[in-house]
XYZ file of N, CA, C and O in Angstrom:
476
model
N 31.935 2.119 5.209
C 30.704 2.682 4.389
C 29.777 1.654 4.256
O 29.884 0.465 4.216
N 28.707 2.293 3.487
C 27.751 1.506 3.027
C 27.901 0.895 1.698
O 28.088 1.733 0.716
N 27.575 -0.343 1.448
C 27.722 -1.031 0.161
C 26.485 -1.610 -0.135
O 25.606 -2.409 0.521
N 26.001 -1.426 -1.238
C 24.540 -1.768 -1.631
C 24.826 -2.528 -2.979
O 25.613 -2.236 -3.977
N 24.312 -3.682 -3.063
C 24.199 -4.636 -4.278
C 22.865 -4.831 -4.982
O 21.843 -4.833 -4.112
N 22.735 -4.731 -6.021
C 21.484 -4.915 -6.727
C 21.724 -6.033 -7.867
O 22.522 -6.287 -8.431
N 20.584 -7.072 -7.499
C 20.250 -8.196 -8.308
C 19.195 -8.117 -9.205
O 18.521 -7.039 -9.387
N 18.952 -9.122 -9.861
C 17.797 -9.118 -11.085
C 16.412 -8.841 -10.207
O 15.538 -8.498 -10.838
N 16.328 -9.125 -8.966
C 14.976 -8.857 -8.374
C 14.934 -7.487 -7.610
O 14.059 -7.150 -7.032
N 15.969 -6.563 -7.796
C 16.057 -5.311 -7.107
C 15.422 -4.321 -8.097
O 15.063 -4.498 -9.154
N 14.869 -3.262 -7.248
C 14.399 -2.245 -7.959
C 14.631 -0.909 -7.255
O 14.964 -0.918 -5.967
N 14.741 0.144 -7.842
C 15.114 1.523 -7.366
C 14.055 2.413 -7.612
O 13.346 2.388 -8.723
N 13.610 3.026 -6.556
C 12.415 4.200 -6.651
C 12.736 5.573 -6.140
O 13.303 5.403 -5.135
N 12.366 6.557 -6.812
C 12.663 7.777 -6.027
C 11.690 8.056 -5.144
O 10.381 7.908 -5.156
N 12.278 8.313 -3.806
C 11.432 8.781 -2.742
C 11.522 10.209 -2.420
O 12.634 10.823 -2.249
N 10.423 10.840 -2.306
C 10.321 12.408 -2.224
C 10.649 12.472 -0.584
O 10.241 11.931 0.392
N 11.639 13.515 -0.273
C 11.974 13.744 1.034
C 11.063 14.557 1.683
O 10.000 15.057 1.138
N 10.894 14.507 3.085
C 9.782 15.223 3.725
C 9.655 16.614 3.624
O 8.675 17.014 3.372
N 10.712 17.434 3.200
C 10.818 18.720 3.031
C 10.037 18.908 1.626
O 9.145 19.876 1.331
N 10.318 18.184 0.624
C 9.746 18.271 -0.838
C 8.223 17.827 -0.628
O 7.390 18.494 -1.339
N 8.013 16.804 0.169
C 6.584 16.321 0.327
C 5.726 17.378 0.980
O 4.604 17.650 0.494
N 6.294 18.089 2.147
C 5.447 19.221 2.651
C 5.258 20.037 1.693
O 3.894 20.851 1.741
N 6.182 20.573 0.732
C 5.847 21.730 -0.312
C 4.964 21.295 -1.267
O 4.040 21.890 -1.711
N 4.977 20.115 -1.989
C 4.189 19.483 -2.736
C 2.754 18.942 -2.503
O 1.836 19.065 -3.318
N 2.529 18.670 -1.042
C 1.378 17.884 -0.828
C 0.522 18.664 0.181
O 0.142 18.157 1.195
N 0.138 19.933 -0.104
C -0.347 20.817 1.047
C -1.745 20.485 1.292
O -2.590 21.032 1.961
N -2.296 19.593 0.202
C -3.770 19.270 0.354
C -3.874 18.062 1.094
O -5.033 17.458 1.141
N -3.002 17.345 1.720
C -3.175 16.117 2.640
C -3.839 16.369 3.830
O -3.608 17.320 4.516
N -4.990 15.692 3.985
C -5.629 15.891 5.357
C -5.468 14.620 6.188
O -4.647 13.811 5.950
N -6.154 14.563 7.220
C -6.143 13.437 8.148
C -6.922 12.309 7.466
O -7.852 12.318 6.796
N -6.212 11.036 7.679
C -6.777 9.905 7.047
C -8.194 9.701 7.854
O -8.238 9.788 8.828
N -9.058 9.027 7.174
C -10.418 8.675 7.566
C -10.544 7.182 7.317
O -9.897 6.693 6.281
N -11.206 6.605 8.009
C -11.304 4.951 8.052
C -12.776 4.835 7.146
O -13.687 5.133 7.533
N -12.449 4.061 6.070
C -13.567 3.596 5.349
C -13.444 1.921 5.185
O -12.707 1.141 5.543
N -14.487 1.412 4.456
C -14.604 -0.044 4.055
C -14.739 -0.032 2.575
O -15.233 0.796 1.859
N -13.882 -0.958 1.819
C -13.929 -1.134 0.616
C -14.444 -2.563 0.284
O -13.999 -3.483 0.967
N -15.139 -2.729 -0.922
C -15.392 -4.027 -1.416
C -15.332 -4.086 -3.032
O -15.662 -3.131 -3.685
N -14.585 -5.139 -3.481
C -14.504 -5.254 -4.826
C -13.825 -6.618 -5.277
O -13.426 -7.401 -4.503
N -13.376 -6.509 -6.580
C -12.746 -7.663 -7.145
C -11.317 -7.372 -7.488
O -10.983 -6.237 -8.195
N -10.429 -8.208 -7.179
C -8.680 -7.955 -7.084
C -8.754 -8.092 -8.707
O -8.866 -9.190 -9.325
N -8.112 -6.877 -9.331
C -7.745 -6.988 -10.707
C -6.304 -7.474 -10.977
O -5.832 -7.832 -11.916
N -5.426 -6.882 -10.128
C -4.095 -7.105 -10.094
C -3.452 -6.709 -8.822
O -3.810 -6.221 -7.946
N -2.382 -7.774 -8.591
C -1.611 -7.724 -7.254
C -0.111 -7.405 -7.715
O 0.423 -8.331 -8.435
N 0.387 -6.374 -7.410
C 1.785 -6.064 -7.780
C 2.907 -6.812 -6.825
O 2.404 -7.352 -5.791
N 4.022 -6.844 -7.164
C 5.109 -7.730 -6.548
C 5.206 -6.935 -5.100
O 5.371 -5.758 -4.912
N 5.481 -7.815 -4.059
C 5.909 -7.311 -2.804
C 7.160 -6.437 -2.817
O 8.292 -6.951 -3.368
N 7.407 -5.252 -2.405
C 8.698 -4.824 -2.035
C 9.001 -4.749 -0.597
O 8.345 -4.533 0.210
N 10.273 -4.821 -0.346
C 10.822 -4.461 1.038
C 11.423 -3.040 0.969
O 12.001 -2.637 0.135
N 11.127 -2.344 2.257
C 11.672 -1.148 2.560
C 12.302 -0.923 3.970
O 12.046 -1.971 4.727
N 13.207 -0.118 4.125
C 13.938 0.044 5.305
C 13.424 1.182 5.900
O 13.361 2.307 5.293
N 13.127 1.205 7.250
C 12.594 2.064 8.159
C 13.912 2.915 8.674
O 15.029 2.544 8.855
N 13.648 4.221 9.370
C 14.588 5.036 9.909
C 15.309 4.162 10.872
O 16.605 4.613 11.330
N 14.661 3.389 11.693
C 15.218 2.585 12.792
C 16.054 1.381 12.245
O 16.531 0.474 13.087
N 16.346 1.269 11.068
C 17.180 0.310 10.498
C 16.301 -1.230 10.263
O 16.831 -2.112 10.077
N 15.057 -1.144 10.775
C 14.221 -2.323 10.601
C 13.696 -2.394 9.290
O 13.761 -1.452 8.458
N 13.000 -3.326 8.890
C 12.269 -3.302 7.505
C 10.870 -3.655 7.437
O 10.403 -4.167 8.546
N 10.158 -3.250 6.350
C 8.680 -3.585 6.300
C 8.606 -4.119 4.882
O 9.357 -4.120 4.090
N 7.259 -4.280 4.662
C 6.741 -4.764 3.338
C 5.754 -3.939 2.757
O 4.755 -3.467 3.794
N 5.602 -3.831 1.594
C 4.453 -3.168 1.003
C 4.075 -3.640 -0.503
O 5.139 -4.071 -1.147
N 2.869 -3.509 -0.892
C 2.375 -4.065 -2.033
C 1.091 -3.287 -2.249
O 0.446 -2.924 -1.354
N 0.802 -3.157 -3.615
C -0.304 -2.594 -4.027
C -1.285 -3.338 -4.825
O -0.845 -4.342 -5.650
N -2.606 -3.307 -4.737
C -3.544 -4.043 -5.857
C -4.510 -3.060 -6.394
O -4.664 -1.986 -5.998
N -4.694 -3.492 -7.477
C -5.947 -2.742 -8.296
C -7.236 -3.444 -7.779
O -7.454 -4.763 -8.099
N -8.097 -2.736 -7.164
C -9.348 -3.317 -6.807
C -10.544 -2.618 -7.552
O -10.645 -1.563 -7.492
N -11.337 -3.416 -8.191
C -12.560 -2.682 -8.986
C -13.810 -2.904 -8.028
O -14.255 -3.956 -7.756
N -14.105 -1.671 -7.728
C -15.345 -1.430 -6.759
C -16.411 -1.130 -7.643
O -16.399 -0.735 -8.931
N -17.642 -1.040 -6.915
C -18.909 -0.627 -7.721
C -18.725 0.792 -8.307
O -19.330 1.172 -9.276
N -17.981 1.644 -7.617
C -17.846 3.126 -8.003
C -16.470 3.224 -8.811
O -16.168 4.278 -9.142
N -15.901 2.222 -9.385
C -14.720 2.258 -10.225
C -13.366 1.709 -9.604
O -13.627 1.209 -8.516
N -12.311 1.737 -10.236
C -11.167 1.051 -10.078
C -10.491 1.860 -8.822
O -10.590 2.998 -8.788
N -9.693 1.255 -7.820
C -9.038 1.930 -6.771
C -7.629 1.242 -6.642
O -7.731 -0.063 -6.778
N -6.758 1.896 -6.214
C -5.247 1.449 -6.178
C -5.256 1.460 -4.597
O -5.378 2.549 -3.905
N -5.027 0.395 -4.031
C -4.998 0.112 -2.630
C -3.647 -0.503 -2.168
O -3.115 -1.427 -2.612
N -3.041 0.119 -1.300
C -1.606 0.024 -0.737
C -1.698 -1.026 0.524
O -2.346 -0.473 1.587
N -1.009 -1.939 0.718
C -1.117 -2.886 1.818
C 0.388 -2.717 2.632
O 1.341 -2.699 1.611
N 0.470 -2.668 3.886
C 1.686 -2.573 4.591
C 1.816 -3.660 5.565
O 0.951 -4.111 6.204
N 3.085 -4.039 5.637
C 3.763 -5.122 6.657
C 2.743 -6.270 6.589
O 2.632 -7.101 5.874
N 2.267 -6.578 7.899
C 1.523 -7.693 8.136
C 0.488 -7.889 7.348
O 0.055 -9.038 6.977
N -0.189 -6.998 6.789
C -1.281 -7.096 5.907
C -0.868 -7.562 4.503
O -1.613 -8.170 3.821
N 0.397 -7.329 4.208
C 1.066 -8.132 2.936
C 0.905 -9.537 3.010
O 0.460 -10.185 2.133
N 1.292 -9.891 4.101
C 1.188 -11.337 4.472
C -0.122 -11.913 4.348
O -0.424 -12.926 3.861
N -1.202 -11.091 4.864
C -2.447 -11.686 4.938
C -3.068 -11.587 3.512
O -3.825 -12.510 3.166
N -2.661 -10.854 2.622
C -3.016 -10.619 1.305
C -2.630 -11.955 0.537
O -3.332 -12.155 -0.485
N -1.678 -12.635 0.935
C -1.193 -13.662 0.109
C -2.367 -14.766 0.081
O -2.170 -15.643 -0.732
N -3.470 -14.945 0.955
C -4.299 -15.778 0.877
C -5.426 -15.454 -0.305
O -6.247 -16.285 -0.584
N -5.216 -14.439 -1.077
C -6.095 -14.085 -2.055
C -5.340 -13.950 -3.367
O -4.179 -13.870 -3.325
N -6.067 -14.048 -4.534
C -5.505 -14.141 -5.781
C -6.316 -13.192 -6.754
O -7.610 -12.744 -6.428
N -5.854 -12.813 -7.918
C -6.467 -12.172 -8.948
C -7.803 -12.634 -9.031
O -7.964 -13.983 -9.248
N -8.885 -11.803 -9.314
C -10.369 -12.338 -9.500
C -11.060 -12.744 -8.356
O -12.145 -12.690 -8.429
N -10.406 -12.752 -7.101
C -11.193 -12.772 -5.883
C -11.751 -11.626 -5.528
O -11.370 -10.400 -5.708
N -13.123 -11.733 -4.990
C -13.853 -10.662 -4.488
C -13.621 -10.650 -2.949
O -13.477 -11.662 -2.168
N -13.322 -9.309 -2.554
C -12.798 -9.088 -1.156
C -13.531 -7.920 -0.545
O -14.107 -6.857 -1.184
N -13.475 -8.027 0.756
C -14.055 -6.788 1.591
C -12.943 -6.339 2.517
O -12.407 -7.348 3.120
N -12.575 -5.221 2.570
C -11.581 -4.508 3.626
C -12.112 -3.572 4.422
O -12.765 -2.630 3.971
N -12.146 -3.978 5.691
C -12.696 -2.841 6.693
C -11.616 -2.074 7.430
O -10.448 -2.626 7.493
N -11.888 -0.856 7.788
C -10.999 -0.049 8.439
C -9.762 0.378 7.533
O -8.534 0.304 8.009
N -10.164 0.830 6.233
C -9.060 1.281 5.297
C -8.795 2.820 5.535
O -9.771 3.517 5.509
N -7.595 3.021 5.780
C -7.406 4.560 5.717
C -7.392 5.230 4.499
O -6.683 4.776 3.438
N -8.047 6.357 4.331
C -8.001 6.923 3.072
C -7.797 8.481 3.356
O -8.141 8.864 4.301
N -7.050 8.882 2.328
C -6.749 10.253 2.443
C -6.574 10.976 1.181
O -6.138 10.047 0.110
N -6.664 12.301 0.880
C -6.473 12.925 -0.302
C -5.047 13.555 -0.352
O -4.579 14.093 0.556
N -4.365 13.219 -1.536
C -3.039 13.547 -1.782
C -2.781 13.883 -3.130
O -3.150 13.407 -3.965
N -2.365 15.278 -3.348
C -2.070 15.615 -4.642
C -3.444 15.650 -5.510
O -3.391 15.338 -6.724
N -4.680 15.999 -4.827
C -5.846 15.833 -5.730
C -6.416 14.523 -5.902
O -7.461 14.229 -6.285
N -5.603 13.374 -5.509
C -6.289 12.026 -5.556
C -6.378 11.287 -4.343
O -5.724 11.633 -3.122
N -7.440 10.438 -4.349
C -7.655 9.524 -3.178
C -6.476 8.377 -3.095
O -6.267 7.828 -4.035
N -5.962 8.167 -1.782
C -5.103 7.143 -1.579
C -5.856 6.156 -0.273
O -6.468 6.648 0.441
N -5.671 4.818 -0.671
C -6.095 3.973 0.272
C -4.891 3.054 0.933
O -4.307 2.455 -0.084
N -5.031 2.942 2.128
C -3.904 2.320 2.743
C -4.436 1.412 3.900
O -5.229 1.618 4.521
N -3.948 0.099 3.763
C -4.247 -1.006 4.539
C -3.258 -1.320 5.506
O -2.045 -1.846 5.146
N -3.483 -0.854 6.849
C -2.518 -1.220 7.776
C -2.859 -2.137 8.950
O -3.792 -2.804 8.604
N -2.264 -2.256 10.110
C -2.442 -3.244 10.960
C -3.989 -3.211 11.536
O -4.217 -4.460 12.133
N -4.654 -2.213 11.640
C -6.020 -2.377 12.080
C -7.180 -2.832 11.119
O -8.376 -3.084 11.556
N -6.851 -3.077 9.800
C -7.826 -3.403 8.868
C -8.020 -4.720 8.905
O -7.292 -5.703 9.326
N -9.206 -5.308 8.395
C -9.496 -6.727 8.478
C -9.919 -6.920 6.693
O -10.667 -6.160 6.117
N -9.136 -8.073 6.442
C -9.459 -8.510 4.820
C -10.228 -9.645 4.897
O -10.021 -10.633 5.647
N -11.373 -9.922 4.289
C -12.197 -10.975 4.268
C -12.945 -11.193 2.857
O -12.964 -10.252 2.031
N -13.365 -12.405 2.578
C -14.201 -12.566 1.435
C -15.642 -12.186 1.962
O -15.953 -12.650 3.039
N -16.352 -11.562 1.050
C -17.629 -11.142 1.407
C -18.679 -12.201 1.566
O -18.537 -13.316 0.905
């Protein structure tokens, strides 16, 4: 069977099943690509997650203070590694950010086609 060990760096989070997600998130639209620019206010710890094909990926979230207010921006896989070049207080510009509305809130996702740079 499957054996799981949790250490001091482990974390547990509730993940919504696709069926629950379909019922709860009926306002999710297609992602659109935008550009964001702002100052990094906070960088969360990187998390490892396992995919259906048993491979793994990385995810982290930053708080980005933009001219129109704060935004929570989620970075995926290789973009998490590129984010390591930046620190809290740095001003950055991110091109090709996927944005979508979910549960009445905007979500911002930085995936493989996005470009992160200092303005």
